[in-house]
Tab-separated table of C-alpha atoms in Angstrom:
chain	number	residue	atom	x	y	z
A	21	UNK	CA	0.000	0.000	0.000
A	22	UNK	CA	0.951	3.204	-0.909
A	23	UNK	CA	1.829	5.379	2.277
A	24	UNK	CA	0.118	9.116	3.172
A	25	UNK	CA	3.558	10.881	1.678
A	26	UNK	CA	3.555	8.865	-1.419
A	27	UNK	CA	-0.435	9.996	-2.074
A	28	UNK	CA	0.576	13.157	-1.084
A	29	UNK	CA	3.420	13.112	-3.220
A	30	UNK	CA	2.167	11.996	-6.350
A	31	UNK	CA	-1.002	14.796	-5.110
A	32	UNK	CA	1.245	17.504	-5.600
A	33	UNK	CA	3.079	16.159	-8.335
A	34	UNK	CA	-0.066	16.345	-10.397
A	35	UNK	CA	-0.684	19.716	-9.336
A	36	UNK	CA	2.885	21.035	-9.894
A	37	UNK	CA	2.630	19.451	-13.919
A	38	UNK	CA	-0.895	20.271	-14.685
A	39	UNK	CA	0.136	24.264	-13.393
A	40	UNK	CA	3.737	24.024	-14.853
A	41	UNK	CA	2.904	22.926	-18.078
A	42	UNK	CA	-0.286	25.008	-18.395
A	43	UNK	CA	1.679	27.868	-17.626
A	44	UNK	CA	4.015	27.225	-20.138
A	45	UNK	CA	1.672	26.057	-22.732
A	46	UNK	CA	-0.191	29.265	-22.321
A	47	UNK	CA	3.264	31.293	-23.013
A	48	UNK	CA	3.818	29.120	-26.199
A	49	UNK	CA	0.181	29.676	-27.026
A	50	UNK	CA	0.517	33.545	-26.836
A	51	UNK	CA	3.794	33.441	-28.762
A	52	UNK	CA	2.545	31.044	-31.725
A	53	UNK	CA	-0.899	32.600	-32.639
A	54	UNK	CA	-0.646	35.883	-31.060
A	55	UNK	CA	-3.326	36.895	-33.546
A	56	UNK	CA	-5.118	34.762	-32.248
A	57	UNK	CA	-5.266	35.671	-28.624
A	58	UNK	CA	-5.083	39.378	-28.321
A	59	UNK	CA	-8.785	39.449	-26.993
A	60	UNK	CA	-7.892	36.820	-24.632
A	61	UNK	CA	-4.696	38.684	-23.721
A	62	UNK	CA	-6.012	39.782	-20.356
A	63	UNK	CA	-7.538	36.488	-19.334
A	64	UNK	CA	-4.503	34.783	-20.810
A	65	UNK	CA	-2.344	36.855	-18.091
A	66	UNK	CA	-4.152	35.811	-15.552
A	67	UNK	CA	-4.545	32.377	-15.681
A	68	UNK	CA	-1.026	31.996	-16.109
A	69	UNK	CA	-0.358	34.026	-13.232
A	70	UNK	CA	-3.177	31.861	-11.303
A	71	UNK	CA	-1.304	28.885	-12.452
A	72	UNK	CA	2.664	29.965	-11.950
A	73	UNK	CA	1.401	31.096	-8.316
A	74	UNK	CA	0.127	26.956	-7.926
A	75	UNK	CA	3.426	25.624	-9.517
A	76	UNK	CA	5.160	27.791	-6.474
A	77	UNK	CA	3.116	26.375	-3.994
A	78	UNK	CA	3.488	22.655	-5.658
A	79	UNK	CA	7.174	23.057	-6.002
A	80	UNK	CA	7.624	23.954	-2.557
A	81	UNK	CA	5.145	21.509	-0.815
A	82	UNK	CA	6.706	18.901	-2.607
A	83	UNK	CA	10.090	19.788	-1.480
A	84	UNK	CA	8.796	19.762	1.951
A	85	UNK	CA	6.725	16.738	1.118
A	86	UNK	CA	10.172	14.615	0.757
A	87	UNK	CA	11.821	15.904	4.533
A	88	UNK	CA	8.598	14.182	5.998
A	89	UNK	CA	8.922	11.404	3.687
A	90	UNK	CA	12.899	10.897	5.402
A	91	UNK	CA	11.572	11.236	8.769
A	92	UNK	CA	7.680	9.483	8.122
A	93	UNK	CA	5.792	12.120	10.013
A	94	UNK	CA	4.891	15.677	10.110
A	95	UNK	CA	8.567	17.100	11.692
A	96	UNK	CA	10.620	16.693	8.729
A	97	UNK	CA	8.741	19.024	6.686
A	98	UNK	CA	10.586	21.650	9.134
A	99	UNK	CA	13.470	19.359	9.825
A	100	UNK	CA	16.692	21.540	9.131
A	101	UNK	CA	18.972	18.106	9.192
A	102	UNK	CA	16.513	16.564	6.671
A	103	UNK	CA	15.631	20.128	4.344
A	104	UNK	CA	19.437	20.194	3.895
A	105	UNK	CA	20.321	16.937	3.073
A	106	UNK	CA	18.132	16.600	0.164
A	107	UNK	CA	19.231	20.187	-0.680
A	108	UNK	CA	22.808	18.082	-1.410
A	109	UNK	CA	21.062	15.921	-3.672
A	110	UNK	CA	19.231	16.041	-7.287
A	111	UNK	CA	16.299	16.745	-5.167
A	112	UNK	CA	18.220	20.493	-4.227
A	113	UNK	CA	19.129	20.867	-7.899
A	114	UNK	CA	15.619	20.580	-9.050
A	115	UNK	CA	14.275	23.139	-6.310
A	116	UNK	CA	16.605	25.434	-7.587
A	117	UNK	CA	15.802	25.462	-11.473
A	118	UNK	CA	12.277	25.348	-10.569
A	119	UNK	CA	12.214	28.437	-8.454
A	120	UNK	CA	14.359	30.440	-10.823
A	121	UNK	CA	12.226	29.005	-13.885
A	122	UNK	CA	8.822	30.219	-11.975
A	123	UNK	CA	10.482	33.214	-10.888
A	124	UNK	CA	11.184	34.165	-14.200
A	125	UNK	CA	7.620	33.197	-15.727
A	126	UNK	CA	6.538	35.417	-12.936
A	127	UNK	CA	8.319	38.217	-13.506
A	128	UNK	CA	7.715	38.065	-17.174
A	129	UNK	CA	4.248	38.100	-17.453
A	130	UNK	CA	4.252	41.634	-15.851
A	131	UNK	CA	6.742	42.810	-17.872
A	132	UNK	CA	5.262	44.326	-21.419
A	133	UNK	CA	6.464	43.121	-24.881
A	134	UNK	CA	9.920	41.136	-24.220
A	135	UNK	CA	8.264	40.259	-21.515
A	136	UNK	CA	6.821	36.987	-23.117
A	137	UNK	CA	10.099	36.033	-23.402
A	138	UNK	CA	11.330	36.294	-19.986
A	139	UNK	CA	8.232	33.577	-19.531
A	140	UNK	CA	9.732	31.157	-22.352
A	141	UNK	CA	13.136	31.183	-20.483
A	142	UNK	CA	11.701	30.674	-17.030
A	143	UNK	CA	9.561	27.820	-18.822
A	144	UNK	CA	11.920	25.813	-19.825
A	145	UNK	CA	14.180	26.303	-17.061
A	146	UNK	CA	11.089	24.846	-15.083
A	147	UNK	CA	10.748	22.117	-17.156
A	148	UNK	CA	14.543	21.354	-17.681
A	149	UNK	CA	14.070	20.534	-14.015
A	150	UNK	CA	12.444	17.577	-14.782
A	151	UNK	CA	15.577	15.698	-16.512
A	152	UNK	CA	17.254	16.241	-13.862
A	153	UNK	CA	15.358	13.962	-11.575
A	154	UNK	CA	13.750	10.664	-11.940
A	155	UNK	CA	14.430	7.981	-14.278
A	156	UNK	CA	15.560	9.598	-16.987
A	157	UNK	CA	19.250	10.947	-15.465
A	158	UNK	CA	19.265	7.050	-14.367
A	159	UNK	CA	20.263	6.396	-18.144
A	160	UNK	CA	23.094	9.135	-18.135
A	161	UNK	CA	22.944	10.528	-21.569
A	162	UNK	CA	22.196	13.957	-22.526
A	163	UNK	CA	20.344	13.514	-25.585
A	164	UNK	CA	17.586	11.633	-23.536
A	165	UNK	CA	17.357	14.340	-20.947
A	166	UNK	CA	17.016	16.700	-24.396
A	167	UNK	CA	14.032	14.496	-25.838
A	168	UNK	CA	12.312	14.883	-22.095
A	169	UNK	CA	12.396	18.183	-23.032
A	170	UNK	CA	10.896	17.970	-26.107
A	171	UNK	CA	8.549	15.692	-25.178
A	172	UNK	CA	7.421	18.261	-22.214
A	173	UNK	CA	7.682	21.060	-24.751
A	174	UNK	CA	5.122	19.072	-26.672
A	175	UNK	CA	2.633	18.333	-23.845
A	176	UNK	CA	2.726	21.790	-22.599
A	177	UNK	CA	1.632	22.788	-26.107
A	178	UNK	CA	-1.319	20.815	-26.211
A	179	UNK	CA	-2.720	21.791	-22.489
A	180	UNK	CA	-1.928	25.611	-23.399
A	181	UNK	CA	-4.381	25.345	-26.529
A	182	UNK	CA	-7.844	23.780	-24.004
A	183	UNK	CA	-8.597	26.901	-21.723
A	184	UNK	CA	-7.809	29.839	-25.154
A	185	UNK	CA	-9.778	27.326	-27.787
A	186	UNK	CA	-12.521	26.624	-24.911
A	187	UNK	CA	-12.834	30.399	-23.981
A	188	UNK	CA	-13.405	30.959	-27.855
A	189	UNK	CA	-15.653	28.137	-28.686
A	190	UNK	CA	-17.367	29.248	-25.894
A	191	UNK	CA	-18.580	33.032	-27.233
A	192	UNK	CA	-20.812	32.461	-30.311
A	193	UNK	CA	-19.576	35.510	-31.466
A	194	UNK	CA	-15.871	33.846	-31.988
A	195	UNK	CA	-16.854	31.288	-34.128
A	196	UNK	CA	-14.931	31.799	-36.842
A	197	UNK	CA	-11.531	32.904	-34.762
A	198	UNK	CA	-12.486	29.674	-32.771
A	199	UNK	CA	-12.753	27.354	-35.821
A	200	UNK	CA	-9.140	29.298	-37.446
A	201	UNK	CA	-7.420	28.422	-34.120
A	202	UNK	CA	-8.535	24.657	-33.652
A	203	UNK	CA	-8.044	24.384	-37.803
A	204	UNK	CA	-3.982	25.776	-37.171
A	205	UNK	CA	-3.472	24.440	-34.134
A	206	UNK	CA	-4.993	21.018	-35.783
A	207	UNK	CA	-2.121	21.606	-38.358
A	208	UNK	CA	0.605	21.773	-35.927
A	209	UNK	CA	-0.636	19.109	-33.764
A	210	UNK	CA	-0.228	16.274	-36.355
A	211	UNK	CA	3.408	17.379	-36.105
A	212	UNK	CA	3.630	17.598	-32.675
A	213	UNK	CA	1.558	14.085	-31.453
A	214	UNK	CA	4.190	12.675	-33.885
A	215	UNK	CA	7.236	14.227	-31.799
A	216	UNK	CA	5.473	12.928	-28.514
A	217	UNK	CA	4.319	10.037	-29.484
A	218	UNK	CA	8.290	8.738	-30.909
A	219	UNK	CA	9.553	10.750	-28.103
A	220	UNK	CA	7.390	8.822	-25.489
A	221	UNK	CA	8.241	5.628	-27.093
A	222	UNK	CA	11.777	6.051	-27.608
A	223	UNK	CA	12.508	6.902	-23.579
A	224	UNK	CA	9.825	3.843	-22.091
A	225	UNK	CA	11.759	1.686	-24.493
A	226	UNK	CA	15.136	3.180	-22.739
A	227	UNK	CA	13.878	2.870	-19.729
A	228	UNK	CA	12.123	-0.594	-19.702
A	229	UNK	CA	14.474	-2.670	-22.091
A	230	UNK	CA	12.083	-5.267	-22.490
A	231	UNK	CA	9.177	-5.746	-24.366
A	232	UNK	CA	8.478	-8.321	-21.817
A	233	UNK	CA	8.482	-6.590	-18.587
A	234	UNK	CA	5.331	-4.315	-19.940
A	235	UNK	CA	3.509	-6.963	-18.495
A	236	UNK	CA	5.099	-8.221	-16.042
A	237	UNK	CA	5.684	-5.883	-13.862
A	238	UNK	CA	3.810	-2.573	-12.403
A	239	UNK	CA	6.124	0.139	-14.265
A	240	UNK	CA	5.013	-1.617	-17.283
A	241	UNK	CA	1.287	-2.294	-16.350
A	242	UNK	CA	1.239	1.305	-15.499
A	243	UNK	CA	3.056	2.411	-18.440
A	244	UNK	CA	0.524	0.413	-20.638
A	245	UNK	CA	-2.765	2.276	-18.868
A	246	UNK	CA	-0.820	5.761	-19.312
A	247	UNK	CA	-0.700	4.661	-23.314
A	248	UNK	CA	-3.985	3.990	-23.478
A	249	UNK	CA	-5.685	7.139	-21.669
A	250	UNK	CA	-3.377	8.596	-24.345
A	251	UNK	CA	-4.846	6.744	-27.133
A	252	UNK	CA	-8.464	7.866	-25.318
A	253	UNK	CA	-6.917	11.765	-26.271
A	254	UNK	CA	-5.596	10.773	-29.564
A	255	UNK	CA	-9.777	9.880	-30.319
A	256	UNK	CA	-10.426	12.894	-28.825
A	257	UNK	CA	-8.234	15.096	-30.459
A	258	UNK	CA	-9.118	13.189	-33.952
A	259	UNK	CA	-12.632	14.078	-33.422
A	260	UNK	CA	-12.354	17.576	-32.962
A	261	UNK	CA	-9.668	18.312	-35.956
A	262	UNK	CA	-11.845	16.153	-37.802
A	263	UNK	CA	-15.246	16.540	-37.397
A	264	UNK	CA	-16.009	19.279	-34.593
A	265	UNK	CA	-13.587	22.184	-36.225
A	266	UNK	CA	-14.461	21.751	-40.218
A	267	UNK	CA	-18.584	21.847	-38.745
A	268	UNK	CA	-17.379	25.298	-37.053
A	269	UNK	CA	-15.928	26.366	-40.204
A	270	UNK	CA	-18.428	26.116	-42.254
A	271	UNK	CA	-21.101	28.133	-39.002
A	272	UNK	CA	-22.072	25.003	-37.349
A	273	UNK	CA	-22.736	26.453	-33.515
A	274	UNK	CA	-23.894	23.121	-32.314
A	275	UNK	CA	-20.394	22.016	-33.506
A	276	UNK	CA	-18.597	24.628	-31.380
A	277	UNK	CA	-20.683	23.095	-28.188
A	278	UNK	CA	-19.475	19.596	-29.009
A	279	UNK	CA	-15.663	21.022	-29.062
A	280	UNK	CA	-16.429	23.162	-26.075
A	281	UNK	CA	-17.424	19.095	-24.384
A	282	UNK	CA	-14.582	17.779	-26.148
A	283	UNK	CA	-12.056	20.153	-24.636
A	284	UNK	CA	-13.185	19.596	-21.123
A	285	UNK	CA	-13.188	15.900	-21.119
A	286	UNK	CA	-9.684	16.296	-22.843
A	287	UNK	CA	-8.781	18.264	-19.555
A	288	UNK	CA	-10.088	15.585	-17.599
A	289	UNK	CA	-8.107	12.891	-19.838
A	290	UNK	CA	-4.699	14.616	-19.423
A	291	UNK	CA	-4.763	15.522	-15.560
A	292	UNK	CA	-5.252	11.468	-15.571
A	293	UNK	CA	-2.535	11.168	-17.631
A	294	UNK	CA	-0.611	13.517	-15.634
A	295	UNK	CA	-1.649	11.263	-12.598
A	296	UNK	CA	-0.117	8.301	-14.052
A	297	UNK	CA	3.397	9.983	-14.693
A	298	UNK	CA	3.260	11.077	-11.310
A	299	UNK	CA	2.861	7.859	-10.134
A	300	UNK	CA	5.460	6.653	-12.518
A	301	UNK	CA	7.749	9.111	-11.385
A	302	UNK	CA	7.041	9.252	-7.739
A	303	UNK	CA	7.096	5.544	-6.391
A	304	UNK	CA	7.581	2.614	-8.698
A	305	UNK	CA	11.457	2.032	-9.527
A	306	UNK	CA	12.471	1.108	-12.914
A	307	UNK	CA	12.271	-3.126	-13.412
A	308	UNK	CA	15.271	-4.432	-13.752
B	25	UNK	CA	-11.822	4.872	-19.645
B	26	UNK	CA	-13.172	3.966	-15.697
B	27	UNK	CA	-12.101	0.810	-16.465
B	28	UNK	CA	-8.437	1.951	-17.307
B	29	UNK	CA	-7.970	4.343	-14.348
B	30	UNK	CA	-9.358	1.174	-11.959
B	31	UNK	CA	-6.735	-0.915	-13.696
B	32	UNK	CA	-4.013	1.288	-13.192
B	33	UNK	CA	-5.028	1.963	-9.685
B	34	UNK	CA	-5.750	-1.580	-8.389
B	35	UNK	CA	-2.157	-2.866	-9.985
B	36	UNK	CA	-0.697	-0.341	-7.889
B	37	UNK	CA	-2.545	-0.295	-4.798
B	38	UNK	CA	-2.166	-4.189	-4.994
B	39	UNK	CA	1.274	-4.886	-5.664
B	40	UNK	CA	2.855	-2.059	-2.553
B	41	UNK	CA	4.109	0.181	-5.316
B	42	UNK	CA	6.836	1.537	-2.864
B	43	UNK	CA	9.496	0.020	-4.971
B	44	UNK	CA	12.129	2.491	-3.919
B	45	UNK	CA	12.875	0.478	-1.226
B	46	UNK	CA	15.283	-2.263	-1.893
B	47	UNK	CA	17.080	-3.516	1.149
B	48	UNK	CA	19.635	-6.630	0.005
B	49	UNK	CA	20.309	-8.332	3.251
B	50	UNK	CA	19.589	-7.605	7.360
B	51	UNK	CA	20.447	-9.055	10.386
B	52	UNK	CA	19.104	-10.922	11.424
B	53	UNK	CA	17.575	-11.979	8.364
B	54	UNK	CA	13.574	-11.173	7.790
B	55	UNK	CA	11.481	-14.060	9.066
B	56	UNK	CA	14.253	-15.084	11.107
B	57	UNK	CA	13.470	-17.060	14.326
B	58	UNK	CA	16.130	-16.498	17.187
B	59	UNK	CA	16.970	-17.969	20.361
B	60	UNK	CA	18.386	-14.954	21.877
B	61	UNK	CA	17.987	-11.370	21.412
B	62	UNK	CA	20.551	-9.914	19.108
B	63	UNK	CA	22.849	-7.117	20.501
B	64	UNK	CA	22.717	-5.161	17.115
B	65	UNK	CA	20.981	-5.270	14.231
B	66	UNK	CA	22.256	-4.642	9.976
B	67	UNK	CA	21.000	-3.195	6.847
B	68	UNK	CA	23.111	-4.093	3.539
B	69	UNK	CA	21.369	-1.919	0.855
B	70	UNK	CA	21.776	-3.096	-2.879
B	71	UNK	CA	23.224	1.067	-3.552
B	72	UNK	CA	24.564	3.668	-1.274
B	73	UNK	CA	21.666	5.367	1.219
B	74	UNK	CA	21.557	7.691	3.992
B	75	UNK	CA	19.425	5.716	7.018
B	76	UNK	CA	17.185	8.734	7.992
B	77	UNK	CA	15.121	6.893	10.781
B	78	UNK	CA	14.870	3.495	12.190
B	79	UNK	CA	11.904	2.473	14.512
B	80	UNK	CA	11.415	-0.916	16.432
B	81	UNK	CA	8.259	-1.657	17.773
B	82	UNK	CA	7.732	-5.319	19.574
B	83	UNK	CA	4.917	-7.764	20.859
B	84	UNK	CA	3.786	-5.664	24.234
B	85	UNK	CA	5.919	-2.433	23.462
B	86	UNK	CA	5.553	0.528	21.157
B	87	UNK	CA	7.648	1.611	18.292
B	88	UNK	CA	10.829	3.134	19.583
B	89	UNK	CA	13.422	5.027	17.630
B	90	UNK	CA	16.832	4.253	17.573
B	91	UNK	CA	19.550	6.167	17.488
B	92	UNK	CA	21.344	6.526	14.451
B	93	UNK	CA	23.012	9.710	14.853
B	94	UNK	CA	26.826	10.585	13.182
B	95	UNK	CA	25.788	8.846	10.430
B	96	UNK	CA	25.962	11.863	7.936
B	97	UNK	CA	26.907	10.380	4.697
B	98	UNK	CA	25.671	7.881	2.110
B	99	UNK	CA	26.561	3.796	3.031
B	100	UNK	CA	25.706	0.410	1.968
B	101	UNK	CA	26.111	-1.103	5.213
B	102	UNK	CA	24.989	0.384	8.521
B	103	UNK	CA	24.826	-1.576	12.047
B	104	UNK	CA	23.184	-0.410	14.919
B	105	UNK	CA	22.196	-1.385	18.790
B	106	UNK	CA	18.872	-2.991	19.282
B	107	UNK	CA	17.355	-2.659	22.610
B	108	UNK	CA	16.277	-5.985	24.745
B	109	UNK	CA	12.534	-6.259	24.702
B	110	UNK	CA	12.788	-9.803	25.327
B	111	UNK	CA	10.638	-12.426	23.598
B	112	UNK	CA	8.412	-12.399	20.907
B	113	UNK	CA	8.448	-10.647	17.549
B	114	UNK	CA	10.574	-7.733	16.668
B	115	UNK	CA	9.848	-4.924	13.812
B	116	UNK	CA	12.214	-2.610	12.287
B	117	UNK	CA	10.704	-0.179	10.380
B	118	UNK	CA	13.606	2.118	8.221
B	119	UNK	CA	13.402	5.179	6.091
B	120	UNK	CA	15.921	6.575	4.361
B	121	UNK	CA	17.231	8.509	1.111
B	122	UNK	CA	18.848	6.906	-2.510
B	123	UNK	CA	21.752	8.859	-3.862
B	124	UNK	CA	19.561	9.686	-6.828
B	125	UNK	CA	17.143	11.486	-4.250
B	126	UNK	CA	14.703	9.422	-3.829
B	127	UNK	CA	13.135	8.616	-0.598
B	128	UNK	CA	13.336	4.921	0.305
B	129	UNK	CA	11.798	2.540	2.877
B	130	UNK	CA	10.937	-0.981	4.211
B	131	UNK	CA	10.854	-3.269	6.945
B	132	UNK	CA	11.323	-6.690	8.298
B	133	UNK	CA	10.989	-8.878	11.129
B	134	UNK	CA	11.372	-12.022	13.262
B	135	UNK	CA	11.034	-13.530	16.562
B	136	UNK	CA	12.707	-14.153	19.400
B	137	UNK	CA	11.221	-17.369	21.460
């Protein structure tokens, strides 16, 4: 059984990648179809500042999260001895890119024009964190840490294009910008499921070795469920660049309710997925 | 998709997903049954770890901590003294942290008759 600072753990795991990458995603969202966005600019600002103000929080409970986990009670969230002993550690590294990476992306987003790119640097400091830690450093090679990376690049993408495309979809009077963003962002996306996709493949083949131990043991098992809520978003994702945005193209306002649907359950789909990873990451070791 | 996420979470819930935790050999050894009780007990850890905490609870007494103090690096082997309860079945409990910053834990047991 999984113990109260493992859930708690993997709790604010999920938090800290579903605000990080949001964040982020929303920064690459502004910068790609800027266009696009300016009448969301305000509410753009301040969901991102909403979310880089969680990722804070997340960062730091989950530092905190690991002293009790040393000690297996309360105390060693306060526990100097324990605080600066995994400050020696990755676990101190990641802190530190993390805080400068959020401090950054909140800094940026006050400051005008350059200022979105203060928020691209802090993001992927943030994220860079995340090959710094885990399994992936386990294999020792750069270019894997690099197609992390990527692959995080890729997911923060997608989750930055649900709350602007939703807030569109939403106002029958943005039809037509809706269906124009969903129709681009449709283009780009075929590129970018391919990148994650290879990427994702490529590093749980790295990392497990074995076709055999999918099934036979729980990194696999779990690896195989994360795959397949992914396939569930693939569906999704097919349906809306498929069916959903060429109805809203040609007027269809029933259409833009069904993406509006689609969008939300997609939210729903990835903070699962996020889930998984965080279990992934959190508590089961690699098989050997 | 209920079904997935109910997959995914009874595999882990079922199988004590705290895999971080790999402990080689003790002493005594887990399941062991003894005829006295030992003066000190061991951990031999598969990689390097830093023992963070180390409770023993027994039979009719509570779990008590033991000391483990001036340890302030990363071993594979520690040894420490294990206090006389007398009979009856002994638990060590131990928590610690992997060199890759991980958290780690386990336990083990055995008897004393």
């Amino acid at each position: 059984m999984l113990d109260i600072w493992e859930v708690a753990a993997i709790a604010a795991k999920v938090l800290l990648y579903t605000s990080l990458s949001g964040a982020t995603g929303l920064v690459l969202v502004r910068i790609v179809f800027v266009a696009h966005v300016t009448s969301l600019e305000r509410r753009l600002r301040s969901f991102a500042l909403v979310l880089t103000g969680v990722a804070f929080a997340a960062t730091t409970f989950s530092f905190l999260l690991r002293g009790a986990a040393l000690t297996g009670d309360v105390s060693g969230m306060a526990d100097p001895e324990m605080l600066g002993l995994l400050w020696t550690t990755s676990v101190g590294d990641v802190l530190f890119y993390r805080l400068i990476g959020i401090a950054l992306l909140f800094v940026g987003l006050f400051i005008p024009k350059v200022g979105v790119w203060v928020t691209l640097t802090g993001s992927l400091i943030a994220l860079w964190s995340f090959a710094q830690i885990g399994h992936i450093p386990e294999l020792d090679q750069t270019g894997i840490r690099l197609l992390l990376l990527l692959h995080l690049i890729g997911i923060s993408f997608w989750i930055g294009i649900l709350a602007p495309l939703r807030w569109l979809a939403r106002d029958p009077e943005k039809l037509a910008a809706a269906a124009d963003l969903g129709h681009r962002f449709g283009v780009m996306a075929s590129g970018v499921v391919l990148v994650l996709v290879l990427a994702g493949g490529l590093m749980a083949w790295l990392i497990l070795g074995s076709i055999s131990l999918i099934f036979s043991t729980t990194y696999g098992v779990t690896l195989v469920g994360k795959v397949a809520l992914v396939a569930l978003l693939l569906g999704l994702a097919a349906a809306n660049k498929f069916r959903f945005i060429p109805a809203m193209q040609g007027g269809d306002h029933a259409a833009a309710k069904h993406l509006v649907r689609s969008v939300e359950i997609e939210t729903f789909v990835i903070t699962a997925v996020l889930g998984v990873t965080a279990t992934l990451t959190s508590v089961l070791a690699l098989p050997m | 998709m209920k079904i997935i996420i109910t997959l995914v979470l009874t595999t882990l819930l079922a199988s004590g997903a705290s895999a971080h935790s790999k402990v080689n050999t003790t002493t005594p050894p887990n399941n062991s049954i003894l005829a006295n009780v030992p003066t000190q007990i061991e951990f031999g850890f598969a990689n390097k770890i830093r023992l963070t905490k180390v409770e023993v609870s027994h039979d009719t007494n509570p779990a008590v901590a033991i000391e483990i103090g001036g340890q302030t690096g990363f071993e594979q082997m520690y040894t420490m003294p294990l206090q006389d309860f007398g009979d009856g079945s002994y638990f060590v409990r131990w928590r610690g942290l992997g060199m890759d910053g991980h958290a780690v834990q386990g336990e083990f047991s055995f008897e004393v008759n």
